Amino acid sequence: MHRALITGGTAGIGAAFARAFAGRGTALVLVARDPERLDETAAQLRSEFGVEVETLAADLSDRAAQQRVADRLETAVDPVDVLVNNAGFSVRASLLEEDLSEHDLGFEVMIRAVLKLGGAAGRGMRERGHGWIVNVGSVSALVTQNNYSAIKAWVGNYSESLGVQLSGTGVQVAALMPGWVRTEFHSRAGIKGSSIPGPLWLDADRLVEDCLRDIARGRPVSIPSKRWKLIAAVLRTTPRGLVARLSALLSHRRNREK
């Protein structure tokens, strides 16, 4: 039986991954901070899909919790075949802020935890000769708005670097780089999204299916939908000065939505 461990697996993209794998008969290990929501999500998935669902309550901003999840990834008992590093949140604090607490949380959850869990999963999967690791990044990595953009740029580079180190082991690594997705992510961050044109929004279930097809084909980067592939291609070839001006415009519009 295949088994997938998903961080942030009770909401948004993480929940979409959970549904996608459960629909394929894959056993799940769901990781999230809220024990009650974990139990509710697990019960719903068991009832709807008839799959085994293990829960692991862990706040990934805490290093002891990171270690507990890493230990689960490395164990040979009921081994994990797929890791989805999805847990995250918007970091909107200014880079000029004296208080770095929001930035520190972002680093712990979306950089250190990704590094820690990716390494643990990679070691275990390499030993068994197969596995998938999906790190959820963002197309925002291609602009220069804030520390969230910088963090997601790290996620993309890290994913491709991990893929290089695991080349030839049977372990596939992919960075998922979506654009704007209709989930609770934006509302939790206080972002209304009213200035974002409707066609640019993505459906979480659809983008997960696109991602799973991409990683099955060995693609190191998955950018869901033709429109976001085009946007990413344009951003990658645009002079950095113009990217900076675009980033400033996007930041100004977002700040107006607060």
Coordinates of C-alpha atoms in Angstrom, one line a residue:
M1 CA 0.0 0.0 0.0
H2 CA 1.3 3.5 -0.9
R3 CA 1.3 6.1 1.8
A4 CA 1.4 9.9 1.5
L5 CA 2.4 12.3 4.3
I6 CA 1.0 15.8 3.7
T7 CA 1.8 18.9 5.8
G8 CA -1.0 21.4 6.1
G9 CA -3.2 18.6 5.0
T10 CA -6.5 19.8 6.4
A11 CA -7.1 22.9 4.2
G12 CA -6.5 24.4 0.8
I13 CA -3.9 22.7 -1.5
G14 CA -3.0 20.3 1.2
A15 CA -6.6 19.1 1.5
A16 CA -6.8 18.8 -2.3
F17 CA -3.7 16.5 -2.2
A18 CA -5.3 14.4 0.5
R19 CA -8.5 14.0 -1.6
A20 CA -6.5 13.2 -4.7
F21 CA -4.4 10.5 -3.0
A22 CA -7.4 9.1 -1.0
G23 CA -9.3 8.8 -4.3
R24 CA -6.4 6.6 -5.6
G25 CA -6.6 4.3 -2.5
T26 CA -3.4 5.8 -1.0
A27 CA -3.1 5.7 2.8
L28 CA -2.5 9.1 4.4
V29 CA -0.6 10.7 7.2
L30 CA -2.0 14.2 7.7
V31 CA 0.1 16.8 9.6
A32 CA -1.4 20.0 10.9
R33 CA -1.5 22.2 14.0
D34 CA -5.2 21.8 15.0
P35 CA -5.9 18.3 16.5
E36 CA -9.7 18.8 16.2
R37 CA -9.6 19.8 12.6
L38 CA -7.2 16.9 11.9
D39 CA -9.7 14.4 13.4
E40 CA -12.6 15.8 11.5
T41 CA -10.7 15.7 8.2
A42 CA -9.5 12.2 8.8
A43 CA -12.9 11.0 9.6
Q44 CA -14.4 12.5 6.5
L45 CA -11.7 11.0 4.3
R46 CA -12.1 7.5 5.9
S47 CA -15.8 7.7 5.4
E48 CA -15.7 9.0 1.8
F49 CA -12.8 7.0 0.4
G50 CA -12.4 4.1 2.8
V51 CA -8.6 4.7 3.2
E52 CA -6.4 4.5 6.3
V53 CA -5.7 8.0 7.7
E54 CA -3.1 8.6 10.4
T55 CA -2.9 12.0 12.0
L56 CA 0.0 13.8 13.5
A57 CA -0.6 17.1 15.3
A58 CA 2.5 19.2 14.9
D59 CA 3.2 23.0 14.7
L60 CA 6.1 23.1 12.2
S61 CA 7.3 26.4 13.6
D62 CA 8.5 24.2 16.6
R63 CA 11.8 22.3 16.0
A64 CA 10.8 19.4 18.2
A65 CA 7.6 19.0 16.2
Q66 CA 9.7 19.1 13.0
Q67 CA 11.8 16.3 14.4
R68 CA 8.7 14.2 15.2
V69 CA 7.5 14.5 11.6
A70 CA 11.0 13.7 10.3
D71 CA 11.1 10.6 12.4
R72 CA 7.8 9.4 11.0
L73 CA 9.2 9.9 7.5
E74 CA 12.3 7.9 8.1
T75 CA 10.7 4.9 9.9
A76 CA 10.6 1.6 8.1
V77 CA 7.3 0.8 9.7
D78 CA 4.4 1.7 7.4
P79 CA 6.8 3.7 5.3
V80 CA 5.9 6.9 3.6
D81 CA 6.1 6.8 -0.3
V82 CA 5.1 10.4 -0.9
L83 CA 5.9 13.6 1.0
V84 CA 4.0 16.8 0.2
N85 CA 5.6 19.8 1.9
N86 CA 2.6 22.1 1.8
A87 CA 2.3 23.9 5.2
G88 CA 2.7 27.6 4.9
F89 CA 1.2 31.1 5.2
S90 CA 1.6 34.5 3.8
V91 CA 4.4 36.6 5.2
R92 CA 3.4 40.2 4.7
A93 CA 5.6 42.0 7.2
S94 CA 7.9 44.7 5.7
L95 CA 11.5 43.8 5.2
L96 CA 12.2 46.9 7.1
E97 CA 10.4 45.8 10.3
E98 CA 12.5 45.8 13.4
D99 CA 10.3 42.9 14.8
L100 CA 11.3 39.8 12.9
S101 CA 8.9 37.4 14.5
E102 CA 6.7 36.9 11.4
H103 CA 9.8 36.4 9.3
D104 CA 11.2 33.9 11.8
L105 CA 7.9 31.9 11.6
G106 CA 8.1 31.9 7.9
F107 CA 11.6 30.7 7.8
E108 CA 10.8 27.9 10.3
V109 CA 7.7 26.6 8.6
M110 CA 8.5 27.2 4.9
I111 CA 12.3 26.8 4.8
R112 CA 13.7 24.9 7.8
A113 CA 10.8 22.4 8.0
V114 CA 10.9 21.9 4.2
L115 CA 14.6 21.2 4.4
K116 CA 14.3 19.0 7.5
L117 CA 11.4 16.9 6.1
G118 CA 12.7 16.8 2.6
G119 CA 16.0 15.4 3.8
A120 CA 14.3 12.8 6.1
A121 CA 12.0 11.7 3.3
G122 CA 14.8 11.6 0.8
R123 CA 16.9 9.3 3.0
G124 CA 14.1 6.9 3.6
M125 CA 12.9 6.8 0.0
R126 CA 16.5 6.4 -1.3
E127 CA 16.9 3.4 0.9
R128 CA 13.8 1.8 -0.5
G129 CA 14.5 2.9 -4.1
H130 CA 11.3 4.8 -4.8
G131 CA 9.2 7.8 -3.7
W132 CA 7.9 11.2 -4.6
I133 CA 8.6 14.6 -2.9
V134 CA 6.5 17.6 -3.7
N135 CA 7.4 21.0 -2.3
V136 CA 4.7 23.6 -2.7
G137 CA 6.2 26.9 -3.9
S138 CA 4.5 29.7 -5.8
V139 CA 4.8 31.7 -9.0
S140 CA 5.4 34.6 -6.6
A141 CA 8.9 33.3 -6.4
L142 CA 9.5 35.0 -9.8
V143 CA 8.6 38.4 -8.5
T144 CA 10.1 40.5 -5.7
Q145 CA 7.3 41.6 -3.6
N146 CA 8.3 40.6 -0.1
N147 CA 9.8 37.9 2.1
Y148 CA 7.1 35.4 1.0
S149 CA 8.4 35.7 -2.6
A150 CA 12.0 35.2 -1.4
I151 CA 11.0 32.2 0.7
K152 CA 9.2 30.6 -2.3
A153 CA 12.2 31.3 -4.5
W154 CA 14.3 29.3 -2.1
V155 CA 11.7 26.4 -2.2
G156 CA 12.0 26.3 -5.9
N157 CA 15.8 26.2 -6.0
Y158 CA 16.0 23.8 -3.1
S159 CA 13.5 21.4 -4.8
E160 CA 15.6 21.2 -8.0
S161 CA 18.8 20.8 -6.0
L162 CA 17.3 18.0 -4.0
G163 CA 16.2 16.4 -7.2
V164 CA 19.8 16.5 -8.5
Q165 CA 21.1 14.9 -5.4
L166 CA 18.5 12.1 -5.6
S167 CA 18.9 11.6 -9.3
G168 CA 19.2 7.9 -10.2
T169 CA 17.8 6.7 -6.8
G170 CA 14.2 6.2 -8.0
V171 CA 13.0 9.2 -6.0
Q172 CA 11.3 12.0 -7.9
V173 CA 11.3 15.6 -6.6
A174 CA 9.0 18.4 -7.9
A175 CA 8.3 22.0 -7.0
L176 CA 4.7 22.9 -7.4
M177 CA 4.4 26.6 -8.4
P178 CA 0.8 27.7 -8.6
G179 CA -0.6 31.1 -9.2
W180 CA -3.6 32.4 -7.2
V181 CA -5.7 29.5 -5.9
R182 CA -9.2 29.7 -4.5
T183 CA -8.6 28.5 -0.9
E184 CA -8.7 30.0 2.5
F185 CA -5.0 31.0 2.3
H186 CA -5.8 34.6 1.1
S187 CA -8.6 35.2 3.6
R188 CA -6.5 34.0 6.5
A189 CA -3.8 36.5 5.3
G190 CA -6.3 39.3 5.1
I191 CA -6.1 39.5 1.3
K192 CA -9.5 40.0 -0.4
G193 CA -8.2 39.3 -3.9
S194 CA -10.8 41.7 -5.4
S195 CA -8.2 43.2 -7.8
I196 CA -7.2 39.7 -9.2
P197 CA -9.0 39.0 -12.5
G198 CA -11.3 35.9 -12.4
P199 CA -9.5 33.9 -15.1
L200 CA -6.2 34.0 -13.1
W201 CA -7.7 32.0 -10.2
L202 CA -7.0 28.3 -10.1
D203 CA -9.0 25.4 -8.6
A204 CA -7.1 23.5 -6.0
D205 CA -8.2 20.0 -7.1
R206 CA -7.4 20.7 -10.7
L207 CA -3.9 22.0 -10.0
V208 CA -3.1 19.0 -7.8
E209 CA -4.1 16.6 -10.7
D210 CA -1.8 18.6 -13.0
C211 CA 1.0 18.4 -10.5
L212 CA 0.6 14.6 -10.1
R213 CA 0.8 14.2 -13.8
D214 CA 3.9 16.3 -14.0
I215 CA 5.8 14.4 -11.3
A216 CA 4.8 11.1 -12.8
R217 CA 6.4 12.3 -16.0
G218 CA 9.6 13.3 -14.1
R219 CA 9.2 17.0 -14.5
P220 CA 11.1 18.9 -11.7
V221 CA 8.7 21.9 -11.8
S222 CA 4.9 21.9 -12.1
I223 CA 3.2 25.1 -13.1
P224 CA -0.6 24.4 -13.4
S225 CA -2.6 25.7 -16.3
K226 CA -1.4 27.1 -19.7
R227 CA -2.1 30.7 -18.6
W228 CA 0.2 30.5 -15.6
K229 CA 2.9 28.6 -17.6
L230 CA 2.8 31.6 -20.0
I231 CA 3.0 34.1 -17.1
A232 CA 5.9 32.3 -15.6
A233 CA 7.7 32.1 -18.9
V234 CA 7.3 35.9 -19.4
L235 CA 8.5 36.6 -15.9
R236 CA 11.6 34.5 -16.3
T237 CA 12.6 36.4 -19.5
T238 CA 11.6 39.9 -18.4
P239 CA 14.5 42.3 -17.4
R240 CA 14.8 42.5 -13.6
G241 CA 14.1 46.2 -13.5
L242 CA 10.7 45.7 -15.1
V243 CA 10.0 42.8 -12.7
A244 CA 10.8 45.2 -9.8
R245 CA 8.3 47.7 -11.2
L246 CA 5.6 45.1 -11.6
S247 CA 6.3 43.8 -8.1
A248 CA 5.8 47.3 -6.7
L249 CA 2.5 47.7 -8.6
L250 CA 1.3 44.3 -7.3
S251 CA 2.3 45.2 -3.7
H252 CA 0.5 48.6 -4.0
R253 CA -2.7 46.9 -5.2
R254 CA -2.6 44.3 -2.4
N255 CA -2.0 46.9 0.3
R256 CA -5.2 48.7 -0.9
E257 CA -7.2 45.6 -0.2
K258 CA -6.3 45.4 3.5

